[in-house]
Amino acid sequence: MKKIKWNDGWRFWREKDAFSLVWEVPAEAEPVALPDDAMMEEKARADSPNGGNTGGRDGGVYSYAKFYAPDDSDRQKTLMLLFEGVYMNAMVYVNGQLAAKCPFGYTGFYVKLNDFLNFGQENEIRVIVRNSGMPNSRWYSGSGIYRDVWLLEGGQTYIRPDGCRIETESVDGPAVVAVAAEAVNRSMERRQLRLAVSLEDANEKVVAEEKIVFALFEGESRTVRCRMAVDDPKLWSDASPYLYSAVFSLYEGDTLLDSHRERLGLRCLSLDAERGFRVNGRTVKLRGACLHHDNGIIGAVSLYDAEYRKIAALKEAGFNAVRISHHPAGPALLLACDELGMYVMDECFDMWNRCKRSNDYGLFFDQWWERDVEAMVRKDYNHPSVILYSVGNEIPEIGTSCGAKTCRDIAEKIRSMDRTRFTLSAVNGIFIIGDAVRQIAADVLEKDVSGEAGGNVNDFMSVMFGNMDKLLLHPILDERLAMACAGTDIAGYNYMTDRYDYDSEHYKNRVIVGSETYPKQIAENWEHVKAKPNLIGDFTWTGWDYIGEAGIGVEEYGGTKEGLEKPFPCQLAGTGDIDITGFRRPVSYFREIVFGLREAPYICCQRPRYYGQTPVMTPWCMTDSVESWSFPGFEGKPVRVEVFSAGDEVELFVNGASVGKKPAGSAVGYRTFFETNYEPGKLQAITYRNGKEIGLAELLTAKEGEKLSVKVEEGVCGDLIYLDMAHVDGSGRTVTEEELEICVRLECPEAEGGKVSREDAQLCVGSGNHSPLFDYRDSRTLTWNGRAQAVVRKVNKNVHYIAIVESRYGVESIII
C-alpha cells in the first residue's frame, strides 16, 4: 500500500466537556505538528498527582483533529490510518463514529476508514487521548500522539501493510531466505495473481528473485511463501550492519496492484548454555543499556533524528545492545538500531494483571495482551536488530502458578508468530518471593523489615542492599524462580547477580542475561559475563538518563533517608551513563574501560566543598564526581580524585609533581582513588601495564576569557537541530562550578513580526540538571556542570529561522 506520512494539518485542544452536545472543533484549537507530546506543555509542579513518576507533570484529556476529503473515485481504494503510538487510551473517531481504540500507550494500531468516510466530502478524523487517570506510569510517559501517523492507500486487492516477513534460515554458503507475504482481496470476485519478490543489495542491485502464482478468492486473506538463495551474502551484525531491501510486487496479469518495500539484514541467531548467544555462528556478549522512551528535553516525541542520535551516542560509548524498558519500541528507534548495528531486547509490558499504578495498563491486560503482543511481533519481525523479546518486567504475580502460566502463554504467542528470536521475562527476585517476603527477609536479617520498605519494591531493595546474596539464594526463591523461568528461553535477572555462580553450577542448561543491573556493579558483573558461557550479557539501569522516577540515582549530602525518589523540583532519575542532553557522564567512561574498549584513563574529581562528607546514595548511584579541575575558592583545600583505568598501575600528577602510584585495572575494579590538594593548573593520570605506559589523561584549570560557546551539533540535520551550549574559558575549557543563565528564542525573518508559529517550528531548552528551575518549553535555563542545550524542531523546512542566544556575555544569533 502507498504509505503517506500524515503528521501535518492537525489541530489540538484540551478536552473540556466529554459530554458536549455539538461535535465540532472548538475555536481555541491550535495548529500542531505531529508527533506531539502534550505532557511537555504542562508545567511541572510539586503537587501533581503523578508525583515524581513523570517529573511532576500531569496528564489530561487531549483531542487532535484533521480534515480529509477523499475524491469520489477513491471509493474503490482501501484506506487506512496507522498510528505508531498514542499515550494512552486512544479513541479514533471518523465523522463522530468510533473507528478504533487502543488502551496501551506503546502499541501501533491500524484504523480502517472505508466504512466511515463520505467520499467527495470533507471528513473529520478525531483522536481523543484520555490520559487523565493519574498515576498510570512509573516513568515519564508523555501524552498524546507522540509517534508518527501514516495514511495508507491501496486497491481492493493489496498486500497487508504488516504482512511481509523475511527470515534468514541459513548463512552457510549461499544464504537461504524464507519470504512470506499476506495478500488481501476485498473485491467481490476471484483474482488470479502473481507475487514477484526481489532482494536488492545496498546499491539496489537485484541479488535474488522469485515469483509466486496463486488465486485469491472473494473476501479472502492468504499468506504465500517462497525461498530464495543469496550468493556471497553480506551478513548483518553489530560490527557490520549491512542492510538489503526486499521488494514485493502484486500483479494481476500485467497490472501492478500493489507494492511494498522492506529493509532487512541477513543474520541467524542461536542460543545454548555451552556456547552462549551467537550471531551468524559467532559468540556475542551483550554490552547492554536499558532505555526509557523519552528523548530528553523534547519529551516523549519520537523523531528519527532523536532516536538515531541516541543510539549513535550509546554505540560510541561502547554499548552493542539496548533493552527497551518497559514497553514495545517505536519504529524510528528500531530503524536507527538496524542502521547502526545495535541489538535490541524489545519488551511487552511492565505489568500484567496486577497494577503497579492505580490507572495503568493492568486494567486492560487480560482483554488486550494478545492483540498488543501480535502488534509488537509484526512490527519487529523484519528488523535484524531485534534479537530478544521480554514478556514482562518485574511482574508481581510471576512467582505464582497463574503468573507462570501467563508467562508461558505470552511466550507461546510470540513463538507462534516468530520462531527466530528468543524469549525471557525480566525477573526481580523480590517479586518472585511475593507473599514470602517477610519470612525470607526475617531469615536473612533476623528482624522484621516490613515497616522499612513502605511497600515499594525499590525501597525494599535499598533496605536489603548488601544482603541480597543471602535473600536471592533462599530455597523459597529458588523454587519459584524455576517455575517462572520454565516458560521462556532465557532467564532474565533484574538485580540478581548474586545468583550467577549458583545457577551456573546447579542449572547447567539455564541461559541467563542480566536484564537490569546496578551501574556501579559493572566491573564485577562483566567478569562473570566473560567467564560464563551461559551468561550472555549485562544491561545497566540505565544507558541514558530520563524524566521521571525522580532522583533514584541522585546522591545527596546531608540527607537522612536511603530511599528513592527525591522531592520536587527533582524531575530526572539521575541515573544513566549519558545525561538527557547526550553528554557522557563519568560512569560511561568507567564502563567503556571495563568492557576493554578503552586504554586511556579517565579522571574525575569530587567537588572539594563535599570533601570529608559521606553522601546518601541509592544502589543506582556510582559517583557524583565531575570531569573538571576548576574549583575557584578551594585552592590548597583537599580533594578526592577518581581515576578509571585499565592496565595494572596508575600514577597521578598535579602540575608535574607525582602524587604517587597505585594499583589499577581489574585487581581494584578499574577504579582508583587519590587524595591530594587542589592546585590550579594541570592534573594528569598515566596508566601502565607491566611497567610500560599505555595511556594518558589530563584536566586543565579554566582561566580567563570566559564566554558562552554555542555550536550546532554535527551529524543531526533533519527535523531537529541541536545547539550545544557551554560556559567556557578562552581556550574552550568548561567552567563547571557556576550556573550561567541562558535565554534562547526563535525568530522567523520571513514572518510578520518575526513570530514563529507552533506548527512551523518548536524550541526546547534545558540541561542535564536533575532539579531544573525552568520547564523545557520555557526560553530560559541554567548551565549544569557548565553545559546546556537547545533543540529546534523545524517542521516547515522551507523557512529559515534565527536562534537568538542571550547570556551575560552578550547575544549570539545563529541561522538554522
Short mmCIF file of N, CA, C and O in Angstrom, two decimals, residues 162-243:
data_model
loop_
_atom_site.label_atom_id
_atom_site.label_comp_id
_atom_site.label_asym_id
_atom_site.label_seq_id
_atom_site.Cartn_x
_atom_site.Cartn_y
_atom_site.Cartn_z
N ASP A 162 1.47 -4.88 7.26
CA ASP A 162 2.41 -5.52 8.18
C ASP A 162 2.47 -7.02 7.93
O ASP A 162 2.82 -7.80 8.82
N GLY A 163 2.16 -7.41 6.69
CA GLY A 163 2.05 -8.84 6.38
C GLY A 163 3.24 -9.43 5.64
O GLY A 163 3.19 -10.60 5.25
N CYS A 164 4.32 -8.66 5.42
CA CYS A 164 5.50 -9.18 4.74
C CYS A 164 6.55 -9.58 5.77
O CYS A 164 6.92 -8.77 6.64
N ARG A 165 7.04 -10.80 5.67
CA ARG A 165 8.01 -11.30 6.63
C ARG A 165 9.17 -11.96 5.90
O ARG A 165 8.97 -12.76 4.99
N ILE A 166 10.39 -11.64 6.35
CA ILE A 166 11.60 -12.20 5.76
C ILE A 166 12.40 -12.85 6.87
O ILE A 166 12.69 -12.22 7.89
N GLU A 167 12.75 -14.10 6.68
CA GLU A 167 13.52 -14.86 7.67
C GLU A 167 14.76 -15.45 7.02
O GLU A 167 14.67 -16.09 5.98
N THR A 168 15.90 -15.22 7.63
CA THR A 168 17.15 -15.84 7.18
C THR A 168 17.24 -17.21 7.81
O THR A 168 17.41 -17.34 9.03
N GLU A 169 17.15 -18.27 6.98
CA GLU A 169 17.17 -19.63 7.51
C GLU A 169 18.58 -20.17 7.66
O GLU A 169 18.84 -21.01 8.52
N SER A 170 19.48 -19.72 6.80
CA SER A 170 20.85 -20.23 6.83
C SER A 170 21.79 -19.20 6.23
O SER A 170 21.41 -18.46 5.32
N VAL A 171 23.02 -19.14 6.76
CA VAL A 171 24.04 -18.25 6.19
C VAL A 171 25.28 -19.04 5.80
O VAL A 171 26.32 -18.46 5.48
N ASP A 172 25.20 -20.37 5.79
CA ASP A 172 26.32 -21.21 5.39
C ASP A 172 26.34 -21.33 3.87
O ASP A 172 25.41 -21.87 3.27
N GLY A 173 27.41 -20.82 3.23
CA GLY A 173 27.43 -20.78 1.77
C GLY A 173 26.47 -19.72 1.31
O GLY A 173 26.44 -18.62 1.87
N PRO A 174 25.64 -20.02 0.30
CA PRO A 174 24.59 -19.06 -0.05
C PRO A 174 23.62 -18.93 1.13
O PRO A 174 23.26 -19.92 1.77
N ALA A 175 23.19 -17.73 1.40
CA ALA A 175 22.18 -17.53 2.44
C ALA A 175 20.83 -17.96 1.90
O ALA A 175 20.51 -17.73 0.73
N VAL A 176 20.05 -18.63 2.74
CA VAL A 176 18.71 -19.05 2.36
C VAL A 176 17.71 -18.15 3.08
O VAL A 176 17.73 -18.05 4.31
N VAL A 177 16.86 -17.49 2.30
CA VAL A 177 15.91 -16.53 2.84
C VAL A 177 14.50 -17.03 2.58
O VAL A 177 14.13 -17.31 1.43
N ALA A 178 13.71 -17.19 3.66
CA ALA A 178 12.30 -17.56 3.53
C ALA A 178 11.47 -16.28 3.56
O ALA A 178 11.63 -15.44 4.45
N VAL A 179 10.58 -16.17 2.58
CA VAL A 179 9.78 -14.96 2.43
C VAL A 179 8.31 -15.32 2.51
O VAL A 179 7.87 -16.34 1.95
N ALA A 180 7.54 -14.50 3.21
CA ALA A 180 6.09 -14.69 3.30
C ALA A 180 5.42 -13.33 3.12
O ALA A 180 5.93 -12.31 3.58
N ALA A 181 4.28 -13.33 2.43
CA ALA A 181 3.51 -12.10 2.25
C ALA A 181 2.03 -12.44 2.32
O ALA A 181 1.57 -13.44 1.77
N GLU A 182 1.29 -11.60 3.03
CA GLU A 182 -0.15 -11.80 3.18
C GLU A 182 -0.89 -10.89 2.21
O GLU A 182 -0.76 -9.66 2.26
N ALA A 183 -1.63 -11.51 1.29
CA ALA A 183 -2.43 -10.77 0.32
C ALA A 183 -3.89 -10.78 0.74
O ALA A 183 -4.39 -11.77 1.30
N VAL A 184 -4.58 -9.66 0.49
CA VAL A 184 -5.98 -9.49 0.90
C VAL A 184 -6.82 -9.12 -0.32
O VAL A 184 -6.41 -8.27 -1.12
N ASN A 185 -7.98 -9.76 -0.43
CA ASN A 185 -8.90 -9.46 -1.54
C ASN A 185 -10.24 -8.99 -0.96
O ASN A 185 -11.03 -9.77 -0.48
N ARG A 186 -10.49 -7.68 -1.05
CA ARG A 186 -11.77 -7.12 -0.59
C ARG A 186 -12.82 -7.13 -1.69
O ARG A 186 -13.99 -6.79 -1.43
N SER A 187 -12.43 -7.46 -2.90
CA SER A 187 -13.38 -7.38 -4.02
C SER A 187 -14.36 -8.55 -3.98
O SER A 187 -14.19 -9.50 -3.23
N MET A 188 -15.36 -8.48 -4.84
CA MET A 188 -16.42 -9.48 -4.86
C MET A 188 -16.19 -10.56 -5.91
O MET A 188 -17.10 -11.25 -6.33
N GLU A 189 -14.94 -10.73 -6.33
CA GLU A 189 -14.64 -11.76 -7.34
C GLU A 189 -13.28 -12.36 -7.09
O GLU A 189 -12.44 -11.80 -6.41
N ARG A 190 -13.08 -13.54 -7.67
CA ARG A 190 -11.79 -14.23 -7.57
C ARG A 190 -10.76 -13.47 -8.41
O ARG A 190 -11.05 -13.02 -9.52
N ARG A 191 -9.51 -13.39 -7.89
CA ARG A 191 -8.44 -12.71 -8.61
C ARG A 191 -7.31 -13.69 -8.85
O ARG A 191 -6.88 -14.42 -7.94
N GLN A 192 -6.82 -13.73 -10.07
CA GLN A 192 -5.68 -14.57 -10.43
C GLN A 192 -4.43 -13.69 -10.34
O GLN A 192 -4.27 -12.75 -11.12
N LEU A 193 -3.55 -14.00 -9.41
CA LEU A 193 -2.49 -13.06 -9.03
C LEU A 193 -1.10 -13.65 -9.19
O LEU A 193 -0.91 -14.87 -9.24
N ARG A 194 -0.12 -12.73 -9.21
CA ARG A 194 1.29 -13.12 -9.24
C ARG A 194 2.04 -12.19 -8.28
O ARG A 194 1.93 -10.96 -8.39
N LEU A 195 2.76 -12.79 -7.36
CA LEU A 195 3.58 -12.00 -6.44
C LEU A 195 5.03 -12.15 -6.86
O LEU A 195 5.58 -13.25 -6.88
N ALA A 196 5.65 -11.03 -7.21
CA ALA A 196 7.08 -11.01 -7.56
C ALA A 196 7.85 -10.47 -6.36
O ALA A 196 7.52 -9.41 -5.82
N VAL A 197 8.87 -11.22 -5.95
CA VAL A 197 9.70 -10.82 -4.82
C VAL A 197 11.14 -10.71 -5.30
O VAL A 197 11.67 -11.63 -5.92
N SER A 198 11.75 -9.58 -5.03
CA SER A 198 13.17 -9.42 -5.38
C SER A 198 13.91 -8.88 -4.17
O SER A 198 13.39 -8.11 -3.37
N LEU A 199 15.16 -9.34 -4.05
CA LEU A 199 16.04 -8.90 -2.97
C LEU A 199 17.12 -8.03 -3.58
O LEU A 199 17.81 -8.45 -4.51
N GLU A 200 17.26 -6.80 -3.06
CA GLU A 200 18.23 -5.85 -3.58
C GLU A 200 19.31 -5.57 -2.55
O GLU A 200 19.02 -5.48 -1.35
N ASP A 201 20.56 -5.41 -3.02
CA ASP A 201 21.62 -5.02 -2.10
C ASP A 201 21.58 -3.51 -1.86
O ASP A 201 20.67 -2.81 -2.33
N ALA A 202 22.57 -2.99 -1.14
CA ALA A 202 22.57 -1.58 -0.78
C ALA A 202 22.69 -0.66 -1.99
O ALA A 202 22.35 0.53 -1.91
N ASN A 203 23.15 -1.19 -3.13
CA ASN A 203 23.25 -0.42 -4.37
C ASN A 203 22.06 -0.65 -5.30
O ASN A 203 22.12 -0.31 -6.48
N GLU A 204 21.00 -1.27 -4.77
CA GLU A 204 19.76 -1.56 -5.50
C GLU A 204 19.98 -2.56 -6.64
O GLU A 204 19.20 -2.61 -7.59
N LYS A 205 21.02 -3.37 -6.54
CA LYS A 205 21.23 -4.45 -7.49
C LYS A 205 20.46 -5.68 -7.02
O LYS A 205 20.55 -6.07 -5.86
N VAL A 206 19.69 -6.29 -7.91
CA VAL A 206 18.91 -7.48 -7.57
C VAL A 206 19.85 -8.67 -7.40
O VAL A 206 20.61 -9.02 -8.31
N VAL A 207 19.80 -9.29 -6.21
CA VAL A 207 20.68 -10.44 -5.93
C VAL A 207 19.89 -11.74 -5.84
O VAL A 207 20.48 -12.82 -5.80
N ALA A 208 18.57 -11.66 -5.78
CA ALA A 208 17.73 -12.86 -5.77
C ALA A 208 16.31 -12.43 -6.11
O ALA A 208 15.89 -11.32 -5.79
N GLU A 209 15.56 -13.34 -6.78
CA GLU A 209 14.17 -13.02 -7.11
C GLU A 209 13.37 -14.30 -7.28
O GLU A 209 13.91 -15.37 -7.57
N GLU A 210 12.06 -14.17 -7.11
CA GLU A 210 11.16 -15.32 -7.24
C GLU A 210 9.76 -14.80 -7.54
O GLU A 210 9.41 -13.65 -7.24
N LYS A 211 8.93 -15.68 -8.19
CA LYS A 211 7.55 -15.34 -8.50
C LYS A 211 6.64 -16.44 -7.96
O LYS A 211 6.98 -17.63 -8.02
N ILE A 212 5.48 -16.04 -7.43
CA ILE A 212 4.50 -16.99 -6.90
C ILE A 212 3.17 -16.69 -7.58
O ILE A 212 2.69 -15.55 -7.57
N VAL A 213 2.57 -17.71 -8.19
CA VAL A 213 1.27 -17.56 -8.86
C VAL A 213 0.20 -18.21 -7.98
O VAL A 213 0.37 -19.33 -7.50
N PHE A 214 -0.92 -17.50 -7.77
CA PHE A 214 -1.96 -18.03 -6.91
C PHE A 214 -3.28 -17.33 -7.21
O PHE A 214 -3.31 -16.24 -7.81
N ALA A 215 -4.37 -17.97 -6.80
CA ALA A 215 -5.70 -17.36 -6.89
C ALA A 215 -6.14 -16.92 -5.51
O ALA A 215 -5.89 -17.61 -4.51
N LEU A 216 -6.78 -15.77 -5.46
CA LEU A 216 -7.27 -15.24 -4.20
C LEU A 216 -8.77 -15.02 -4.35
O LEU A 216 -9.22 -14.26 -5.21
N PHE A 217 -9.55 -15.68 -3.52
CA PHE A 217 -11.00 -15.69 -3.68
C PHE A 217 -11.65 -14.48 -3.00
O PHE A 217 -11.03 -13.74 -2.25
N GLU A 218 -12.90 -14.30 -3.30
CA GLU A 218 -13.69 -13.18 -2.77
C GLU A 218 -13.59 -13.10 -1.24
O GLU A 218 -13.87 -14.07 -0.54
N GLY A 219 -13.15 -11.94 -0.73
CA GLY A 219 -13.06 -11.72 0.71
C GLY A 219 -11.97 -12.50 1.40
O GLY A 219 -11.94 -12.55 2.63
N GLU A 220 -11.07 -13.11 0.64
CA GLU A 220 -10.06 -13.98 1.24
C GLU A 220 -8.79 -13.21 1.57
O GLU A 220 -8.40 -12.27 0.89
N SER A 221 -8.13 -13.65 2.64
CA SER A 221 -6.79 -13.20 3.00
C SER A 221 -5.90 -14.44 3.08
O SER A 221 -6.29 -15.43 3.72
N ARG A 222 -4.74 -14.41 2.41
CA ARG A 222 -3.91 -15.62 2.38
C ARG A 222 -2.43 -15.23 2.42
O ARG A 222 -2.02 -14.23 1.82
N THR A 223 -1.62 -16.04 3.11
CA THR A 223 -0.18 -15.86 3.13
C THR A 223 0.46 -16.79 2.11
O THR A 223 0.20 -18.00 2.12
N VAL A 224 1.28 -16.23 1.23
CA VAL A 224 2.01 -17.02 0.23
C VAL A 224 3.49 -16.97 0.58
O VAL A 224 3.98 -15.98 1.15
N ARG A 225 4.22 -18.04 0.21
CA ARG A 225 5.60 -18.18 0.68
C ARG A 225 6.51 -18.65 -0.43
O ARG A 225 6.09 -19.32 -1.38
N CYS A 226 7.81 -18.32 -0.27
CA CYS A 226 8.83 -18.85 -1.16
C CYS A 226 10.18 -18.78 -0.45
O CYS A 226 10.30 -18.17 0.63
N ARG A 227 11.18 -19.44 -1.05
CA ARG A 227 12.55 -19.36 -0.55
C ARG A 227 13.46 -18.89 -1.66
O ARG A 227 13.25 -19.20 -2.83
N MET A 228 14.49 -18.14 -1.27
CA MET A 228 15.46 -17.66 -2.24
C MET A 228 16.86 -17.86 -1.69
O MET A 228 17.08 -17.80 -0.47
N ALA A 229 17.81 -18.10 -2.58
CA ALA A 229 19.22 -18.23 -2.21
C ALA A 229 19.95 -16.95 -2.61
O ALA A 229 19.73 -16.40 -3.69
N VAL A 230 20.83 -16.49 -1.72
CA VAL A 230 21.62 -15.29 -1.97
C VAL A 230 23.09 -15.67 -1.95
O VAL A 230 23.63 -16.07 -0.91
N ASP A 231 23.73 -15.60 -3.11
CA ASP A 231 25.16 -15.93 -3.20
C ASP A 231 26.00 -14.83 -2.58
O ASP A 231 25.67 -13.64 -2.66
N ASP A 232 27.10 -15.22 -1.97
CA ASP A 232 28.06 -14.29 -1.37
C ASP A 232 27.35 -13.24 -0.51
O ASP A 232 27.49 -12.02 -0.73
N PRO A 233 26.58 -13.68 0.48
CA PRO A 233 25.78 -12.72 1.26
C PRO A 233 26.65 -11.85 2.15
O PRO A 233 27.67 -12.28 2.68
N LYS A 234 26.22 -10.62 2.33
CA LYS A 234 26.83 -9.72 3.31
C LYS A 234 25.94 -9.77 4.55
O LYS A 234 24.77 -9.38 4.50
N LEU A 235 26.49 -10.26 5.65
CA LEU A 235 25.69 -10.54 6.83
C LEU A 235 25.59 -9.33 7.75
O LEU A 235 26.51 -8.51 7.83
N TRP A 236 24.44 -9.26 8.46
CA TRP A 236 24.20 -8.17 9.41
C TRP A 236 24.66 -8.59 10.79
O TRP A 236 24.40 -9.71 11.25
N SER A 237 25.35 -7.67 11.48
CA SER A 237 25.71 -7.86 12.89
C SER A 237 25.97 -6.49 13.47
O SER A 237 25.94 -5.47 12.77
N ASP A 238 26.27 -6.45 14.77
CA ASP A 238 26.60 -5.16 15.38
C ASP A 238 27.88 -4.57 14.79
O ASP A 238 28.03 -3.35 14.72
N ALA A 239 28.79 -5.44 14.36
CA ALA A 239 30.05 -4.96 13.80
C ALA A 239 29.93 -4.55 12.34
O ALA A 239 30.71 -3.75 11.84
N SER A 240 28.94 -5.11 11.64
CA SER A 240 28.77 -4.83 10.21
C SER A 240 27.28 -4.84 9.87
O SER A 240 26.76 -5.84 9.37
N PRO A 241 26.59 -3.73 10.12
CA PRO A 241 25.13 -3.71 9.94
C PRO A 241 24.71 -3.48 8.48
O PRO A 241 24.15 -2.44 8.14
N TYR A 242 24.96 -4.47 7.65
CA TYR A 242 24.63 -4.34 6.22
C TYR A 242 23.14 -4.63 6.01
O TYR A 242 22.61 -5.63 6.51
N LEU A 243 22.49 -3.77 5.23
CA LEU A 243 21.06 -3.89 5.01
C LEU A 243 20.74 -4.12 3.53
O LEU A 243 21.28 -3.43 2.66
#
